[in-house]
Every structure is written in C-alpha cells, then in structure tokens.
C-alpha cells in the first residue's frame, strides 16, 4: 500500500508536468512525490533492515535532519556574505538587499524565540506572535514550491524547429550600453539560432523585446539588436519590439509581432532565475512557448530569486491577501477565546 501511494504521487507529478510545465503546483506535486519516496524507503528499512536501501534512507534522513537543524543558521550566515559580494559587484541598493533582509528576519525570529519575547506582551496581543508564525509558514511553503518549480522549469531541451526566438530586455548601462546580464541572454538566443541553422538549416526570426526607460537614451530592443549584429546576426532576421515596459508586455507585444505569421513556433530567452515567471506571462499572452535560460553569476542569483518570488506572489496578491486575512481573523478569534476562558 505504501508503494502504491508513492507510485500515485509520482504519476500525479508526471501528468501535471507534462500538461503544463509552468504551473507552480508542479513543485508541490514533486515535493509530495519525494516525501512518499522517503516513506517507501522507511517502510523497506523497517521490513528489511541492513539492506542497501537502509543505508540510502539513513543517509537521506540524516541529511534532512541536518538541514532542518542548521539550515536557518546557515542561511543567516550566507545572506550576510552574499550581500557583501553583491554590494561589491552591483552597488549598495535596496534591490540588492533583499536576501540580507531575509537573513535579518530569520535572525530576529530566532532571537525572539530564544528570549521568549511573547511573554512580555499582554495576553490580548498573543495573536500577533501566532499570526507572525502563520505568515512565516505560509511564505516558506510558497517559497519552497516556487523554488522547486523554478528548478523544474529549467529542464527544457527545445526542438530545433522554432520560427521565432524572443529575447527579453533587462535595462541598459549608462542609458545605451548592453550590460553583461543582457549580453548573456542575447548570446544564449543566438547560440540556439546557430545550432538550429546548422542542424536543420532553418532560420528563425529573433525578436528583441524591450522599451525605453526614463533613464535610457534609446529602447533596449534597439541596443540589443545592434549588439546582436556585432555577433553576426543578419539584419533581415531581426524584429525590434521597443514598446514594452515589463515582462508581461514583453510577451504581449512580441505576440503581436508574430500575429501575422502562420508559423508561430517560438522559444523565449531570459536569465535562468527569471524563467518561470516569464513562462507564466507567456501563457497569459497566449504564446505557446517555453524558455531557455542564460547562465547568471552565482552571487547574483539568491537576491534575484527573492525578487522573482516577491513578483510571483504579487501576481496572485488577491488570493494571498484573502488567505492571510482569514488567518489573522482565526488567530484573533482564538486569542480572544483563550482570554475569555482564562
């Protein structure tokens, strides 16, 4: 029976993943499948001790215990060191401080737990601590699901039959220079273009998508196209989409550029940390395409991932606000009930 449950959750994950790779539920189903696999390993360990499966289970279980015991502390240390690195490379800015904020938040929660700060507030306000715990658990759940789903979405090997390659913009340096981050996207897209051309003799149109920011001297798409020409991309294969201001508009306006074509097989290119959210927007813009990710410097990924998670949560903010409001109401009710019964 235990193994049947494991098979069920694995099958559930596979079906969901095949149906739509962009669903964050895929991360949830994979997590359930992995938990059920651990259950099967535990069952076999009890039934047949001393086998190879026993050693696998003991190793994995020990690893989980270590992560649960020291993961929070490790994250605090990592957040400080990584923030120093990103400050050195990218400058001291609010958007580069998100991981630091997470580390400080975890540190504060641990200090509050150790010092038992809840005993210093009136009983009538106990709901503040219980609701804070609920929020942490809620956000942690979605953070894990988003992280697992993001990793899953990067496992993609597109067929070499694309009519369009959409490369998403990300801002310019000094108002006109293509930064290394954006260069990596362009190089990744052109690498796919060249491989498809060499193996299938098929040329794709390359859509450079990005409008002009207030501090930019020209649209991102134009700067991207000029950079791509220096790498050997022919002028006739270039399509410039220079009106978009965000990822959704990247997809929406790129879809309009493809609207007149009967052949619309496409792939989009962005950095790996941005893939999942870009895929969600592609679906909303009715583009039947998945993405390939350009490599990003490791020091940049954790902070960028936190930004992506915040943006993802904002996509469904009404849903989250409803759930959190219900959680707050329940915590207030339970606190009031305990005070009344005391």
Short mmCIF file of C-alpha atoms in Angstrom, two decimals:
data_model
loop_
_atom_site.label_atom_id
_atom_site.label_comp_id
_atom_site.label_asym_id
_atom_site.label_seq_id
_atom_site.Cartn_x
_atom_site.Cartn_y
_atom_site.Cartn_z
CA UNK A 1 0.00 0.00 0.00
CA UNK A 2 2.86 2.38 0.87
CA UNK A 3 4.47 1.82 -2.53
CA UNK A 4 1.14 2.33 -4.32
CA UNK A 5 0.83 5.75 -2.69
CA UNK A 6 4.35 6.58 -3.89
CA UNK A 7 3.52 5.47 -7.42
CA UNK A 8 0.33 7.57 -7.32
CA UNK A 9 2.14 10.78 -6.34
CA UNK A 10 4.91 10.19 -8.89
CA UNK A 11 2.30 9.64 -11.61
CA UNK A 12 0.39 12.74 -10.45
CA UNK A 13 3.55 14.83 -10.76
CA UNK A 14 4.44 13.45 -14.21
CA UNK A 15 0.93 14.08 -15.57
CA UNK A 16 0.83 17.63 -14.18
CA UNK A 17 4.32 18.40 -15.51
CA UNK A 18 3.55 17.12 -19.00
CA UNK A 19 0.26 19.03 -19.06
CA UNK A 20 1.86 22.40 -18.22
CA UNK A 21 5.48 22.89 -17.20
CA UNK A 22 4.76 26.41 -15.94
CA UNK A 23 2.49 25.52 -13.00
CA UNK A 24 3.90 26.13 -9.53
CA UNK A 25 1.75 23.17 -8.48
CA UNK A 26 4.38 21.02 -10.19
CA UNK A 27 6.75 21.86 -7.36
CA UNK A 28 4.10 20.85 -4.83
CA UNK A 29 3.41 17.53 -6.57
CA UNK A 30 7.14 16.77 -6.87
CA UNK A 31 7.58 17.52 -3.16
CA UNK A 32 4.74 15.12 -2.32
CA UNK A 33 6.33 12.50 -4.58
CA UNK A 34 9.70 12.88 -2.85
CA UNK A 35 8.09 12.65 0.60
CA UNK A 36 6.27 9.49 -0.47
CA UNK A 37 9.54 8.05 -1.79
CA UNK A 38 11.06 8.67 1.66
CA UNK A 39 8.05 6.88 3.14
CA UNK A 40 8.66 3.89 0.88
CA UNK A 41 12.35 3.84 1.82
CA UNK A 42 11.43 3.99 5.53
CA UNK A 43 8.97 1.11 5.08
CA UNK A 44 11.59 -1.04 3.33
CA UNK A 45 14.14 -0.16 6.04
CA UNK A 46 11.79 -1.43 8.75
CA UNK A 47 10.78 -4.53 6.79
CA UNK A 48 14.26 -5.43 5.53
CA UNK A 49 16.91 -3.87 7.79
CA UNK A 50 20.55 -3.99 6.80
CA UNK A 51 19.96 -3.79 3.05
CA UNK A 52 21.35 -1.17 0.65
CA UNK A 53 18.01 0.68 0.86
CA UNK A 54 18.58 1.04 4.62
CA UNK A 55 21.82 2.94 4.05
CA UNK A 56 20.17 5.18 1.47
CA UNK A 57 17.34 6.01 3.86
CA UNK A 58 19.67 6.67 6.83
CA UNK A 59 21.84 8.96 4.69
CA UNK A 60 18.88 10.95 3.32
CA UNK A 61 17.12 11.14 6.68
CA UNK A 62 20.32 12.35 8.35
CA UNK A 63 20.77 14.98 5.66
CA UNK A 64 17.22 16.24 6.21
CA UNK A 65 17.77 16.45 9.98
CA UNK A 66 20.98 18.44 9.49
CA UNK A 67 19.25 20.84 7.10
CA UNK A 68 16.35 21.35 9.49
CA UNK A 69 18.66 21.86 12.45
CA UNK A 70 21.25 24.13 10.88
CA UNK A 71 19.67 25.36 7.64
CA UNK A 72 18.32 28.55 9.20
CA UNK A 73 21.65 29.41 10.79
CA UNK A 74 23.46 28.63 7.55
CA UNK A 75 21.07 30.88 5.62
CA UNK A 76 21.72 33.77 8.02
CA UNK A 77 25.49 33.46 7.52
CA UNK A 78 25.13 33.04 3.76
CA UNK A 79 22.83 36.07 3.48
CA UNK A 80 25.44 38.36 5.04
CA UNK A 81 28.37 37.10 2.98
CA UNK A 82 26.38 37.04 -0.26
CA UNK A 83 25.11 40.58 0.34
CA UNK A 84 28.68 41.84 0.81
CA UNK A 85 29.57 40.19 -2.52
CA UNK A 86 26.64 41.68 -4.41
CA UNK A 87 27.31 45.12 -2.91
CA UNK A 88 30.89 44.91 -4.20
CA UNK A 89 29.75 43.84 -7.68
CA UNK A 90 26.45 45.68 -8.14
CA UNK A 91 26.50 48.54 -5.63
CA UNK A 92 24.65 49.24 -2.38
CA UNK A 93 21.00 49.44 -3.41
CA UNK A 94 17.69 48.45 -1.89
CA UNK A 95 17.03 45.86 -4.60
CA UNK A 96 20.37 44.23 -3.77
CA UNK A 97 19.47 43.92 -0.08
CA UNK A 98 16.53 41.50 -0.22
CA UNK A 99 18.49 38.43 0.83
CA UNK A 100 20.02 40.44 3.68
CA UNK A 101 16.50 41.38 4.82
CA UNK A 102 15.55 37.68 4.83
CA UNK A 103 18.64 36.84 6.89
CA UNK A 104 17.94 39.60 9.39
CA UNK A 105 14.31 38.48 9.64
CA UNK A 106 15.31 34.88 10.40
CA UNK A 107 17.85 36.12 12.95
CA UNK A 108 15.22 38.26 14.70
CA UNK A 109 12.72 35.39 14.81
CA UNK A 110 15.30 33.11 16.40
CA UNK A 111 16.25 35.77 18.97
CA UNK A 112 12.56 36.32 19.77
CA UNK A 113 12.08 32.57 20.23
CA UNK A 114 15.18 32.15 22.43
CA UNK A 115 14.35 35.16 24.62
CA UNK A 116 10.65 34.24 24.67
CA UNK A 117 9.64 37.81 23.89
CA UNK A 118 5.99 36.84 23.69
CA UNK A 119 5.86 36.65 27.50
CA UNK A 120 6.43 40.41 27.69
CA UNK A 121 3.30 41.39 25.78
CA UNK A 122 -0.30 41.37 27.09
CA UNK A 123 -2.20 38.13 26.59
CA UNK A 124 -4.71 40.01 24.45
CA UNK A 125 -1.95 40.55 21.85
CA UNK A 126 -0.77 36.94 21.67
CA UNK A 127 -2.33 36.72 18.22
CA UNK A 128 0.49 38.92 16.88
CA UNK A 129 3.05 36.17 17.51
CA UNK A 130 0.81 33.33 16.37
CA UNK A 131 -0.11 35.24 13.21
CA UNK A 132 3.58 36.02 12.56
CA UNK A 133 4.28 32.29 12.79
CA UNK A 134 1.43 31.60 10.37
CA UNK A 135 2.82 34.14 7.89
CA UNK A 136 6.31 32.66 8.10
CA UNK A 137 4.95 29.15 7.49
CA UNK A 138 2.74 30.36 4.63
CA UNK A 139 5.50 32.26 2.86
CA UNK A 140 8.02 29.46 3.45
CA UNK A 141 5.66 26.94 1.85
CA UNK A 142 5.26 29.03 -1.29
CA UNK A 143 8.96 29.87 -1.38
CA UNK A 144 9.85 26.17 -1.43
CA UNK A 145 7.19 25.42 -4.05
CA UNK A 146 8.35 28.31 -6.22
CA UNK A 147 11.99 27.25 -5.87
CA UNK A 148 11.32 23.62 -6.79
CA UNK A 149 9.09 24.66 -9.71
CA UNK A 150 11.72 27.12 -10.96
CA UNK A 151 14.35 24.39 -10.99
CA UNK A 152 11.98 22.04 -12.79
CA UNK A 153 11.16 24.62 -15.44
CA UNK A 154 14.81 24.95 -16.38
CA UNK A 155 14.90 21.33 -17.54
CA UNK A 156 13.98 22.02 -21.15
CA UNK A 157 15.54 20.98 -24.44
CA UNK A 158 13.58 22.74 -27.19
CA UNK A 159 13.16 21.20 -30.61
CA UNK A 160 15.19 22.83 -33.34
CA UNK A 161 12.10 23.91 -35.29
CA UNK A 162 11.42 27.41 -33.99
CA UNK A 163 10.14 30.23 -36.17
CA UNK A 164 10.82 32.89 -33.53
CA UNK A 165 13.30 33.43 -30.74
CA UNK A 166 12.13 36.07 -28.25
CA UNK A 167 14.91 37.67 -26.22
CA UNK A 168 13.73 39.69 -23.22
CA UNK A 169 15.34 43.01 -22.27
CA UNK A 170 16.64 43.91 -18.81
CA UNK A 171 17.91 47.50 -18.80
CA UNK A 172 20.96 49.33 -20.18
CA UNK A 173 24.12 50.74 -18.64
CA UNK A 174 24.64 54.49 -18.97
CA UNK A 175 21.45 54.62 -20.99
CA UNK A 176 22.88 52.92 -24.08
CA UNK A 177 25.27 50.03 -23.27
CA UNK A 178 24.15 46.39 -23.15
CA UNK A 179 25.17 45.06 -19.69
CA UNK A 180 26.74 41.60 -19.16
CA UNK A 181 23.45 40.20 -17.84
CA UNK A 182 21.64 41.17 -21.03
CA UNK A 183 24.57 40.11 -23.18
CA UNK A 184 24.25 36.61 -21.74
CA UNK A 185 20.61 36.46 -22.90
CA UNK A 186 21.50 37.60 -26.40
CA UNK A 187 24.39 35.14 -26.68
CA UNK A 188 22.16 32.29 -25.44
CA UNK A 189 19.49 33.14 -28.00
CA UNK A 190 21.98 33.41 -30.85
CA UNK A 191 23.60 30.15 -29.79
CA UNK A 192 20.23 28.41 -30.20
CA UNK A 193 19.73 30.25 -33.52
CA UNK A 194 23.05 28.98 -34.87
CA UNK A 195 22.57 25.38 -33.68
CA UNK A 196 19.12 25.24 -35.31
CA UNK A 197 20.53 26.72 -38.52
CA UNK A 198 23.43 24.27 -38.65
CA UNK A 199 21.41 21.13 -37.85
CA UNK A 200 18.07 21.85 -39.56
CA UNK A 201 19.02 24.64 -41.97
CA UNK A 202 16.17 26.72 -40.56
CA UNK A 203 16.46 30.43 -39.87
CA UNK A 204 14.40 31.89 -37.06
CA UNK A 205 13.36 35.48 -36.63
CA UNK A 206 14.84 36.98 -33.48
CA UNK A 207 12.55 39.34 -31.59
CA UNK A 208 14.40 41.73 -29.31
CA UNK A 209 11.89 42.93 -26.73
CA UNK A 210 12.38 45.96 -24.51
CA UNK A 211 11.18 49.56 -24.42
CA UNK A 212 12.94 52.74 -23.40
CA UNK A 213 13.22 53.58 -19.71
CA UNK A 214 13.22 57.10 -18.33
CA UNK A 215 16.99 56.97 -17.82
CA UNK A 216 17.77 55.35 -21.18
CA UNK A 217 18.86 57.09 -24.38
CA UNK A 218 17.29 54.51 -26.69
CA UNK A 219 14.98 51.49 -26.42
CA UNK A 220 16.57 48.36 -25.01
CA UNK A 221 15.49 46.39 -28.08
CA UNK A 222 17.49 48.66 -30.41
CA UNK A 223 20.63 48.35 -28.28
CA UNK A 224 20.16 44.58 -28.14
CA UNK A 225 19.74 44.35 -31.92
CA UNK A 226 22.90 46.37 -32.53
CA UNK A 227 24.85 44.14 -30.15
CA UNK A 228 23.48 41.03 -31.88
CA UNK A 229 24.69 42.37 -35.26
CA UNK A 230 28.24 42.53 -33.88
CA UNK A 231 27.88 38.80 -33.15
CA UNK A 232 26.92 38.07 -36.75
CA UNK A 233 23.11 38.12 -36.78
CA UNK A 234 21.72 39.22 -40.15
CA UNK A 235 19.60 42.37 -40.31
CA UNK A 236 16.74 40.62 -42.12
CA UNK A 237 16.26 38.16 -39.23
CA UNK A 238 15.83 40.92 -36.64
CA UNK A 239 12.48 42.12 -35.29
CA UNK A 240 12.51 45.02 -32.83
CA UNK A 241 9.78 45.27 -30.19
CA UNK A 242 10.51 48.58 -28.47
CA UNK A 243 7.31 49.41 -26.53
CA UNK A 244 7.31 47.01 -23.58
CA UNK A 245 8.00 48.17 -20.03
CA UNK A 246 7.75 44.85 -18.14
CA UNK A 247 7.83 41.10 -18.67
CA UNK A 248 4.13 40.78 -19.44
CA UNK A 249 4.36 43.47 -22.09
CA UNK A 250 7.47 41.75 -23.48
CA UNK A 251 5.30 38.73 -24.16
CA UNK A 252 2.15 40.59 -25.19
CA UNK A 253 3.85 42.86 -27.73
CA UNK A 254 6.06 40.04 -29.02
CA UNK A 255 2.89 38.02 -29.64
CA UNK A 256 1.59 40.93 -31.71
CA UNK A 257 4.78 40.85 -33.78
CA UNK A 258 4.12 37.19 -34.55
CA UNK A 259 0.38 37.63 -35.17
CA UNK A 260 0.61 37.93 -38.96
CA UNK A 261 2.60 34.71 -39.32
CA UNK A 262 1.00 31.31 -39.81
CA UNK A 263 4.06 29.64 -38.28
CA UNK A 264 4.42 30.63 -34.64
CA UNK A 265 6.66 28.05 -33.03
CA UNK A 266 8.69 30.03 -30.56
CA UNK A 267 11.10 29.94 -27.68
CA UNK A 268 11.94 32.80 -25.34
CA UNK A 269 15.26 33.59 -23.71
CA UNK A 270 15.93 35.21 -20.36
CA UNK A 271 18.19 34.53 -17.38
CA UNK A 272 17.63 31.27 -15.53
CA UNK A 273 16.25 32.84 -12.33
CA UNK A 274 13.58 34.68 -14.40
CA UNK A 275 12.38 31.72 -16.48
CA UNK A 276 9.33 30.54 -14.55
CA UNK A 277 7.65 33.93 -14.15
CA UNK A 278 8.39 34.74 -17.80
CA UNK A 279 6.75 31.44 -18.73
CA UNK A 280 3.64 32.33 -16.74
CA UNK A 281 3.42 35.66 -18.57
CA UNK A 282 3.94 33.92 -21.92
CA UNK A 283 0.91 31.77 -21.16
CA UNK A 284 -1.14 34.85 -20.22
CA UNK A 285 -0.14 36.46 -23.53
CA UNK A 286 -1.26 33.31 -25.39
CA UNK A 287 2.26 32.46 -26.55
CA UNK A 288 2.70 28.71 -26.76
CA UNK A 289 6.37 28.78 -25.84
CA UNK A 290 8.73 27.74 -23.10
CA UNK A 291 12.01 29.36 -22.21
CA UNK A 292 15.71 28.66 -22.15
CA UNK A 293 17.81 30.32 -19.50
CA UNK A 294 21.11 32.13 -19.83
CA UNK A 295 23.59 31.50 -17.06
CA UNK A 296 23.83 34.04 -14.28
CA UNK A 297 26.72 34.69 -11.90
CA UNK A 298 26.07 32.68 -8.72
CA UNK A 299 26.41 35.65 -6.37
CA UNK A 300 23.56 37.39 -8.23
CA UNK A 301 21.07 34.51 -8.17
CA UNK A 302 19.91 34.42 -4.49
CA UNK A 303 18.93 38.08 -4.38
CA UNK A 304 17.38 37.92 -7.85
CA UNK A 305 15.44 34.80 -6.83
CA UNK A 306 13.94 36.65 -3.84
CA UNK A 307 12.87 39.45 -6.21
CA UNK A 308 11.28 36.89 -8.52
CA UNK A 309 9.45 35.29 -5.61
CA UNK A 310 8.05 38.65 -4.48
CA UNK A 311 6.92 39.37 -8.06
CA UNK A 312 5.36 35.91 -8.28
CA UNK A 313 3.43 36.38 -5.03
CA UNK A 314 2.26 39.76 -6.32
CA UNK A 315 0.74 38.01 -9.36
CA UNK A 316 -1.76 36.33 -7.05
CA UNK A 317 -1.88 39.02 -4.35
CA UNK A 318 -5.69 38.99 -4.02
CA UNK A 319 -5.66 35.28 -3.24
CA UNK A 320 -2.83 35.63 -0.72
CA UNK A 321 -4.44 38.64 0.98
CA UNK A 322 -7.67 36.67 1.41
CA UNK A 323 -5.84 33.69 2.94
CA UNK A 324 -3.74 35.89 5.24
CA UNK A 325 -6.82 37.88 6.30
CA UNK A 326 -8.61 34.64 7.20
CA UNK A 327 -5.50 33.53 9.11
CA UNK A 328 -5.43 36.82 11.04
CA UNK A 329 -9.13 36.56 11.86
CA UNK A 330 -8.72 33.00 13.14
CA UNK A 331 -5.74 33.95 15.30
CA UNK A 332 -7.62 36.93 16.79
CA UNK A 333 -10.64 34.71 17.47
CA UNK A 334 -8.56 32.00 19.17
CA UNK A 335 -6.70 34.57 21.30
CA UNK A 336 -9.99 36.18 22.35
CA UNK A 337 -11.42 32.74 23.17
CA UNK A 338 -8.41 31.83 25.32
CA UNK A 339 -8.59 35.16 27.16
CA UNK A 340 -12.31 34.63 27.77
CA UNK A 341 -11.80 31.07 29.06
CA UNK A 342 -8.83 32.02 31.24
#
